[in-house]
Short mmCIF file of C-alpha atoms in Angstrom, two decimals:
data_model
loop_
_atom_site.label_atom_id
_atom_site.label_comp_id
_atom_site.label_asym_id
_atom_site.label_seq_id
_atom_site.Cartn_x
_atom_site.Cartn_y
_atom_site.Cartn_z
CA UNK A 4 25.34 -4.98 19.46
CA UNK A 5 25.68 -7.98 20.76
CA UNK A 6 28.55 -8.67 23.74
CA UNK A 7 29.65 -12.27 21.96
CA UNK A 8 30.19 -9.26 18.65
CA UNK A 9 31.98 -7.52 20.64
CA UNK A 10 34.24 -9.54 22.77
CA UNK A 11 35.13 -11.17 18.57
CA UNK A 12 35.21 -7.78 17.31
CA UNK A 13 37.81 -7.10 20.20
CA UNK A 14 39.86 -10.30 19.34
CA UNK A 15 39.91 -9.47 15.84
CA UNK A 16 41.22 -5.92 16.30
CA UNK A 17 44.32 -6.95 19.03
CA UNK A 18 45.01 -9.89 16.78
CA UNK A 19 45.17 -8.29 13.61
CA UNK A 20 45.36 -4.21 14.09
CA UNK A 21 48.71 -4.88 15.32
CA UNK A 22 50.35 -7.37 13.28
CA UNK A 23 48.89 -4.54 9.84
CA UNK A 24 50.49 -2.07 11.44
CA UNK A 25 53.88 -3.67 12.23
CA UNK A 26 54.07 -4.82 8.12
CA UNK A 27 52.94 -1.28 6.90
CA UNK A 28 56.05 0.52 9.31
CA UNK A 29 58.08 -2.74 7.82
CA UNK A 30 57.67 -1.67 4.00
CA UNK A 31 57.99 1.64 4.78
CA UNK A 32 60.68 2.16 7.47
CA UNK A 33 64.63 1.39 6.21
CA UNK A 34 65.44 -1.75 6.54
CA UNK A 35 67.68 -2.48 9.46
CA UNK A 36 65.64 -0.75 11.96
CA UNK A 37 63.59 -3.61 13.34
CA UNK A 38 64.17 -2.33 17.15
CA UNK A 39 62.32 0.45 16.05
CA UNK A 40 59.31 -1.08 14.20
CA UNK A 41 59.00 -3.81 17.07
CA UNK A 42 58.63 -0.53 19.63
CA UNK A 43 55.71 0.79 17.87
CA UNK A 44 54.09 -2.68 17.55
CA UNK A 45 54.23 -2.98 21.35
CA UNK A 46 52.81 0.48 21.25
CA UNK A 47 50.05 -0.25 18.87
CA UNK A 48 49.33 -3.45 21.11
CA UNK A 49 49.16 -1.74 24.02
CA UNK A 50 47.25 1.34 22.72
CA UNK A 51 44.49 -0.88 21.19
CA UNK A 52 43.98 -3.03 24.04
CA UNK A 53 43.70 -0.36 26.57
CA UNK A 54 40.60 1.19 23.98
CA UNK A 55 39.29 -2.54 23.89
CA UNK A 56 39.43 -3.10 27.85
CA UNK A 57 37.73 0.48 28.24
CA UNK A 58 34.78 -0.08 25.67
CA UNK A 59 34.32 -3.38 26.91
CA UNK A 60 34.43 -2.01 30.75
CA UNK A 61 32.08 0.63 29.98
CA UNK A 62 30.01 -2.16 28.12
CA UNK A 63 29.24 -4.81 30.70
CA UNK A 64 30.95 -2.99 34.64
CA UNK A 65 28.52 0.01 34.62
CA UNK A 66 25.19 -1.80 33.46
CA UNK A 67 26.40 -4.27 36.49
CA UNK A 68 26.86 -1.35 38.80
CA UNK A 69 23.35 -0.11 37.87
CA UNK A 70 22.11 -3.04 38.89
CA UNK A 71 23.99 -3.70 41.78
CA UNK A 72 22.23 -0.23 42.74
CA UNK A 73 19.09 -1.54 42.07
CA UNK A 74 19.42 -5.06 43.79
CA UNK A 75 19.82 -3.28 46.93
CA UNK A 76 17.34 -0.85 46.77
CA UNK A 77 15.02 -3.49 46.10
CA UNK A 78 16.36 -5.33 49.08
CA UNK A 79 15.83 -2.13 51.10
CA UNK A 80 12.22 -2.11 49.90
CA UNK A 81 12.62 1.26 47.78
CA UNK A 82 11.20 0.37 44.25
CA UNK A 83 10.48 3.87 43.44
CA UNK A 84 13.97 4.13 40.77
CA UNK A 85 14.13 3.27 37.25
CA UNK A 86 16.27 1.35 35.12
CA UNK A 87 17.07 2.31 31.67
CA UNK A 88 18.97 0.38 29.56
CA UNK A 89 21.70 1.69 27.42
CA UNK A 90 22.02 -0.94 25.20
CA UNK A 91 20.77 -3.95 23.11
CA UNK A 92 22.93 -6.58 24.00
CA UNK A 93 22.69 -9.13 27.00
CA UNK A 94 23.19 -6.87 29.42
CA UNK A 95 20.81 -4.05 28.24
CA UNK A 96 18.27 -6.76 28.47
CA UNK A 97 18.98 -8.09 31.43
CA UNK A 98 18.61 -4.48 32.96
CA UNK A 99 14.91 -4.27 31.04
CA UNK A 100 14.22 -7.75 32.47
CA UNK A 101 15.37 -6.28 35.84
CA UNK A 102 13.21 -3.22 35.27
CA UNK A 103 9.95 -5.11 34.55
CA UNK A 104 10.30 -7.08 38.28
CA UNK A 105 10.96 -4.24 39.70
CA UNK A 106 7.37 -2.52 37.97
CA UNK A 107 5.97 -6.00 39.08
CA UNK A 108 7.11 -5.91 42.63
CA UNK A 109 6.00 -2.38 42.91
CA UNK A 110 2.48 -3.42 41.74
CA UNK A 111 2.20 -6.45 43.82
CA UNK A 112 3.66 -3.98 46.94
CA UNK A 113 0.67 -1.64 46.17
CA UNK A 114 -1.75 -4.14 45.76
CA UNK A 115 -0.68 -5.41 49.22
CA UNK A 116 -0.79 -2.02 50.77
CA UNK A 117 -4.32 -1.46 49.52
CA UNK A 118 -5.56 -4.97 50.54
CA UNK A 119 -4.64 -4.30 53.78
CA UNK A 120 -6.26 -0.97 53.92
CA UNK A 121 -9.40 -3.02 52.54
CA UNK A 122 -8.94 -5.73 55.26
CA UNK A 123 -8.44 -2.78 58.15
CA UNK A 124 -11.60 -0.65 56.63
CA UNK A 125 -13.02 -4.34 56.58
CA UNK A 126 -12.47 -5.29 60.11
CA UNK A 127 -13.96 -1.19 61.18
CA UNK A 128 -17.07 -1.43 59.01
CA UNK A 129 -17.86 -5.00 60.98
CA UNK A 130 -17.16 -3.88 64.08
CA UNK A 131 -19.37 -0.81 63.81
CA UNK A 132 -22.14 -2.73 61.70
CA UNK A 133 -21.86 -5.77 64.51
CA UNK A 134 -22.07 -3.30 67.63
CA UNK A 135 -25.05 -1.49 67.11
CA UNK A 136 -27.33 -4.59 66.75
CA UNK A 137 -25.68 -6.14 69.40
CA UNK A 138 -26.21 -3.20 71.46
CA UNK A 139 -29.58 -2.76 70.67
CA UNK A 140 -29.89 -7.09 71.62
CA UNK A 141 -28.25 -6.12 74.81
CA UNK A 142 -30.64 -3.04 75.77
CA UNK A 143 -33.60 -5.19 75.31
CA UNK A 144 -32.70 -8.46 76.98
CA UNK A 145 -32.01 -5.74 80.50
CA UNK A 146 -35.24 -4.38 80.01
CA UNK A 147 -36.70 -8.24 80.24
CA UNK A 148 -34.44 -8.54 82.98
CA UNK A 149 -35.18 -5.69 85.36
CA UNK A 150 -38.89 -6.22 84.45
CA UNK A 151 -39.25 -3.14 82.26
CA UNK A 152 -41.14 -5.35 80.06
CA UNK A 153 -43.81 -5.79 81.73
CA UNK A 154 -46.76 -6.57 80.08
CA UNK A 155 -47.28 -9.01 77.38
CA UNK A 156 -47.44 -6.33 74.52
CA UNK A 157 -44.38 -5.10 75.59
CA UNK A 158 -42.65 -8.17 75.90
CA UNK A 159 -43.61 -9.05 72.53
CA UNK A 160 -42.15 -5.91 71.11
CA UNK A 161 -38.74 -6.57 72.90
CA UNK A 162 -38.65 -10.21 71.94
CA UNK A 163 -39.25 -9.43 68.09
CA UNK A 164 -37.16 -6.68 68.04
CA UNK A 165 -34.08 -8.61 69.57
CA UNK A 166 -35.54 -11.63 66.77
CA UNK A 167 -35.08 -8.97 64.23
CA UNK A 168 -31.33 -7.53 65.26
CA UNK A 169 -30.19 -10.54 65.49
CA UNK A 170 -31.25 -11.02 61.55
CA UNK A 171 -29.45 -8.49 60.84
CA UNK A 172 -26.12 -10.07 62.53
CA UNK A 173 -26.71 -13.29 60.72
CA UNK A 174 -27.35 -11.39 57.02
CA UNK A 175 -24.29 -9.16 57.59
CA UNK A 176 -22.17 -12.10 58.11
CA UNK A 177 -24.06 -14.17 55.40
CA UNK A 178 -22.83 -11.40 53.12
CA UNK A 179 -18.93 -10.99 54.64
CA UNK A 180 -18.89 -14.86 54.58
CA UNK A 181 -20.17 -15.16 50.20
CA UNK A 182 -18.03 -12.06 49.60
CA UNK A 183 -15.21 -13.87 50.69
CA UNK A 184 -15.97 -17.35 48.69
CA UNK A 185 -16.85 -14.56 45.84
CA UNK A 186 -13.63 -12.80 45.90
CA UNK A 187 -11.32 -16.40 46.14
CA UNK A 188 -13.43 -17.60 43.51
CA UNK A 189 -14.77 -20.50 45.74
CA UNK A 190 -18.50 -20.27 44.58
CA UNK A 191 -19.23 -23.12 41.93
CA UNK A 192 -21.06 -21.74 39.09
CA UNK A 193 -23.78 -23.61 38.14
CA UNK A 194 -24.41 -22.42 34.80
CA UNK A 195 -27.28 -23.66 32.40
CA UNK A 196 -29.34 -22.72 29.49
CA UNK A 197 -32.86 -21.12 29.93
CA UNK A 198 -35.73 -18.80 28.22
CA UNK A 199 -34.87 -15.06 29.57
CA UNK A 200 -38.12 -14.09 29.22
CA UNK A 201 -39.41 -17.24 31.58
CA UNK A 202 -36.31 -16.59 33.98
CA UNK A 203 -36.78 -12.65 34.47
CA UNK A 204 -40.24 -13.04 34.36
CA UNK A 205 -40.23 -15.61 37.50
CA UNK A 206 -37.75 -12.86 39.11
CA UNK A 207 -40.20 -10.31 38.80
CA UNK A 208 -42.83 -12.23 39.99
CA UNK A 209 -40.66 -13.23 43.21
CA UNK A 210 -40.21 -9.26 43.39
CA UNK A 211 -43.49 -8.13 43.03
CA UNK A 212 -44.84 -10.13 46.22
CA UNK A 213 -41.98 -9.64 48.40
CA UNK A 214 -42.13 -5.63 47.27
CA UNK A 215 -45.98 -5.78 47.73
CA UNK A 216 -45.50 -7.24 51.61
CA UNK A 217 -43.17 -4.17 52.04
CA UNK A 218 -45.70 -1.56 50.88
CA UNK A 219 -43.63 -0.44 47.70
CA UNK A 220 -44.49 -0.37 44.22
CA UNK A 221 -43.62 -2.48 41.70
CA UNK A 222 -43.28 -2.45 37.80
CA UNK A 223 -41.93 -5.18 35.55
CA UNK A 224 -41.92 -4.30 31.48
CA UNK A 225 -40.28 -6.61 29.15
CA UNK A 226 -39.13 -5.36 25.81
CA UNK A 227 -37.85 -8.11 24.51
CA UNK A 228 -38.93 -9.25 20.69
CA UNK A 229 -38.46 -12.79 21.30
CA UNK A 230 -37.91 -15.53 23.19
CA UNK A 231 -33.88 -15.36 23.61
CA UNK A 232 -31.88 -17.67 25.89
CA UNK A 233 -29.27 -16.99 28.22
CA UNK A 234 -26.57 -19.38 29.66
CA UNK A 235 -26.49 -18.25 33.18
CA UNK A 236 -26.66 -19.47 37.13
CA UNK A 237 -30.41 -18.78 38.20
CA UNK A 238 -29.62 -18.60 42.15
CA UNK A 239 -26.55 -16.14 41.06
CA UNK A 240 -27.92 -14.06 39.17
CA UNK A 241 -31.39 -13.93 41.22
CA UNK A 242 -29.16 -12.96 44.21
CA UNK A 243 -27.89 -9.87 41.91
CA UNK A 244 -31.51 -8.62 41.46
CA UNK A 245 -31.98 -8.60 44.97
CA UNK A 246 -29.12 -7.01 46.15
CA UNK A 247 -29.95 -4.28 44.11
CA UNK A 248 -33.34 -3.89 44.88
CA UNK A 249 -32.32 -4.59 48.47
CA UNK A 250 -30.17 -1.64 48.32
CA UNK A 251 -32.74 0.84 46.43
CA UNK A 252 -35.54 0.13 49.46
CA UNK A 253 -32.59 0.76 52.26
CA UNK A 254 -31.29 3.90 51.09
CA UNK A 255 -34.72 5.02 49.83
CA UNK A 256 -35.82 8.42 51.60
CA UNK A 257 -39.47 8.59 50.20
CA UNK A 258 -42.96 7.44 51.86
CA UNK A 259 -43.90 5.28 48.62
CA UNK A 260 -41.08 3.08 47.43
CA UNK A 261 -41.00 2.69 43.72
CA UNK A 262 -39.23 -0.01 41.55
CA UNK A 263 -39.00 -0.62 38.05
CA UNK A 264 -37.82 -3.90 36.23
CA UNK A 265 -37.26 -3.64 32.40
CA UNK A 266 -35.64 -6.62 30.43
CA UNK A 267 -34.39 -5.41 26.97
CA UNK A 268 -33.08 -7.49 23.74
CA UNK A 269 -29.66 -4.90 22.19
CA UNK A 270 -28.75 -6.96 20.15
CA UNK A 271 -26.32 -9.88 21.08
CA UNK A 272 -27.49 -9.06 24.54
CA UNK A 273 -29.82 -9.06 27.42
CA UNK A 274 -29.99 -5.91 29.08
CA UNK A 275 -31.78 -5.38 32.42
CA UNK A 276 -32.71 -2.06 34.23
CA UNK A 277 -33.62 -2.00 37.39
CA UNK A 278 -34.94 1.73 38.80
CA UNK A 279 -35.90 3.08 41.95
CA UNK A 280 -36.95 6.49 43.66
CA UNK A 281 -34.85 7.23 45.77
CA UNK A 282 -32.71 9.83 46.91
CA UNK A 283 -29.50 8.82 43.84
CA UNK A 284 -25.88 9.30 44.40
CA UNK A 285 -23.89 12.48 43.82
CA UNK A 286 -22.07 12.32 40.51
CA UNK A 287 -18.82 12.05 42.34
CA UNK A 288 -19.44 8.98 44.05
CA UNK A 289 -21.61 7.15 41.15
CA UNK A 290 -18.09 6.14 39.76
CA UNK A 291 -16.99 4.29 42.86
CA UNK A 292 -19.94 2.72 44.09
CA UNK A 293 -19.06 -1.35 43.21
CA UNK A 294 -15.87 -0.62 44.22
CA UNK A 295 -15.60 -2.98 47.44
CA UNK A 296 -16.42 -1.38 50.82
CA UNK A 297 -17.38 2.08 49.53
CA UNK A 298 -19.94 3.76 51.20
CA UNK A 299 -21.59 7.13 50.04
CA UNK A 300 -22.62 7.67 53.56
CA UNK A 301 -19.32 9.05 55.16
CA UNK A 302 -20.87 9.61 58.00
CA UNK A 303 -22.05 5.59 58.43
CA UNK A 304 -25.27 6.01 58.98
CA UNK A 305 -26.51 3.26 61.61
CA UNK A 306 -29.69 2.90 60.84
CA UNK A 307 -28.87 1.50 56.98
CA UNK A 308 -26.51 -0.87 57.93
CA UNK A 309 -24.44 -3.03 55.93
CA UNK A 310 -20.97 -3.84 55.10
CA UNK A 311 -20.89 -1.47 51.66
CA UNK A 312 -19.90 -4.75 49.52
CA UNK A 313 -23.22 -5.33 48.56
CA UNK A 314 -22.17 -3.87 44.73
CA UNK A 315 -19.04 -5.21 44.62
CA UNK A 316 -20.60 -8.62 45.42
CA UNK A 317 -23.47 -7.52 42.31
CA UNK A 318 -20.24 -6.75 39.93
CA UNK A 319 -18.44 -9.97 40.77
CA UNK A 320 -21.29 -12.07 40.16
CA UNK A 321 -22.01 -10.18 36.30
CA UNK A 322 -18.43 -10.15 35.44
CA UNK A 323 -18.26 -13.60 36.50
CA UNK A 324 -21.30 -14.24 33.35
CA UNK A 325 -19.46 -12.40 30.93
CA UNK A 326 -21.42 -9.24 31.54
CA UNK A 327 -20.64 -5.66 32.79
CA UNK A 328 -23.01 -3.63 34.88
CA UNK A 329 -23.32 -0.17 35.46
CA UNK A 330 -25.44 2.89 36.72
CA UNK A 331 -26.97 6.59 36.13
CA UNK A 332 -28.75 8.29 38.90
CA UNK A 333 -29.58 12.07 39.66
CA UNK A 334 -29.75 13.15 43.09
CA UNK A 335 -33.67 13.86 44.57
CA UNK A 336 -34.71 11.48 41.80
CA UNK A 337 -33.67 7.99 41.60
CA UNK A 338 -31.25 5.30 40.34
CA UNK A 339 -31.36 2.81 37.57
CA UNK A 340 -28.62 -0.03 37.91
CA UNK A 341 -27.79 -1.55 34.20
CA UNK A 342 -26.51 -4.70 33.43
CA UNK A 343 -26.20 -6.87 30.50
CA UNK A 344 -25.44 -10.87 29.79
CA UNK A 345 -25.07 -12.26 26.37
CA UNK A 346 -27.52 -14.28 24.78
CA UNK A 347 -27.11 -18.09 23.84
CA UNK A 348 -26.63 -18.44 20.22
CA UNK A 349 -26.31 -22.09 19.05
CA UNK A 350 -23.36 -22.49 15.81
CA UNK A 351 -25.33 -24.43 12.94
CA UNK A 352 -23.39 -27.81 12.32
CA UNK A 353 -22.12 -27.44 8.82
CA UNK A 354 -22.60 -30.66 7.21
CA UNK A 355 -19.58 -32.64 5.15
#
């Protein structure tokens, strides 16, 4: 019920209730006993506004008091209470109004608490990922220094392999610095129209000669029927097929490196599969690994490197085209990352 009902409801009843009652004892009281009757009207005036000023206390002060409560928890920063309210009218909505901030501000309060986990994990994972490199720089350019180095072969092996830590400096924070334009959405998409089969087929051939300089194997199988188009950003997308091929060769643990490409037409959609030999992920980290800065490695292995937001970067990207990605893998076997983009369909132009 609504509190502008009942404050008229109210009215109603001390405005009328009364003045009934007082003509009722009238009729049926003797006449000449109007001391009397006017008594019992005061009576019945006073009785029904008391029950009136109660109903409508209980109606409107302890919703008020409830959220009195919850104003200053909320000012004390505890948002772990509830709000129920008791009623339909104003006030009952104004405590499920005051309810659904409060969820809100909870939310956004977790959300904060976990970004800044993030950011502190963030801040470790570069400091660790930074220091060995630049340790390794540092080792080196003493050796030159004190002369350990001292013959041309040897000075050609320090100098390339402070050339190639230092690489890995400037791709760690090439990655930090695009996750970051990623994650604000700062990256202008440059989306356009183009053959999938032509488009993975130039990715595969890019693949196949930078796999073939590495010494791994590479296979490239397209299934699709027909020559389907895709509305996509080439350098985006090209940058998710080598992040995750990037990522099969680092964490690979056998002598021969194999990868598989296979393109796929399901229907209104372009699947790709990309497969590798590798050692796979256990089954309880598969669901957690484009999550940002997870690592399967808990112990942060040195040697592999990165920043663990390789994925995240590779979900962002194929979210960002409409698609979804996702993975199997079985330890001692291999993985196969999955992701799909719709296809370009052009709407026939009805004519009038």
């Amino acid at each position: 019920m609504k509190l502008r009902t009942k404050l008229i409801i109210a009215f109603v009843v001390v405005m009328i209730f009364p003045v009934t009652f007082a003509l009722i004892a009238m009729h049926a009281f003797v006449p000449g006993r109007g001391a009397e009757i006017q008594q019992l009207y005061l009576i019945a005036v006073v009785l029904t506004t008391a029950f009136l000023i109660l109903w409508v206390y209980r109606s409107v002060s302890v919703p008020l008091e409830k959220l009195q409560r919850a104003a200053r928890n909320i000012k004390e920063g505890n948002l772990d209470f509830e709000i129920k309210a008791e009623s339909n009218d104003e006030i009952g909505q104004l405590c499920q109004d005051f309810e659904e901030m409060r969820l809100r501000l909870k939310a956004q309060a977790e959300e904060k608490v976990a970004f800044d986990r993030e950011n502190k994990e963030l801040i470790s994972n570069i400091s660790h990922d930074l220091k060995t490199p630049i340790t390794a720089i540092k080792g080196y350019v003493e050796g030159i220094m004190d002369g350990v180095a001292d013959t041309p072969e040897k000075m050609d092996r320090y100098i390339r392999t402070i050339y190639n830590k230092a690489n890995e400096m400037n791709l760690l924070i090439n990655e930090l610095t695009l996750y970051s334009k990623i994650d604000t959405n700062r990256i202008p998409y440059n989306f356009t129209t183009i053959s999938a089969k032509g488009y993975f087929a130039d990715c595969a051939e890019d693949l196949s000669v930078e796999l073939e300089s590495k010494g791994a194997e590479f296979t490239y199988r397209n299934f699709m029927e027909e020559d389907s188009k895709v509305i996509v950003d080439p350098e985006q997308l090209r940058r998710v097929i080598n992040n995750i091929v990037s990522n099969s060769i680092k964490y690979t643990d056998k002598p021969k490196v194999k990868i598989t490409m296979d393109v796929k037409d399901v229907g209104d959609f372009i699947q790709v599969e990309l497969g590798d030999n590798g050692k796979g992920i256990a089954a309880k980290d598969l669901p957690n690994i484009f999550d940002r800065f997870y690592r399967t490695d808990a112990s942060r292995n040195s040697s592999k490197g990165g920043s663990g937001i390789g994925l995240s970067i590779v979900k962002k990207i194929v979210e960002e085209h409409g698609g979804k990605i996702w993975a199997t893998s079985e330890e001692g076997v291999g993985t196969t990352m999955y992701f799909v983009i719709r296809k370009y369909q052009e709407v026939p132009v009805e004519d009038e």
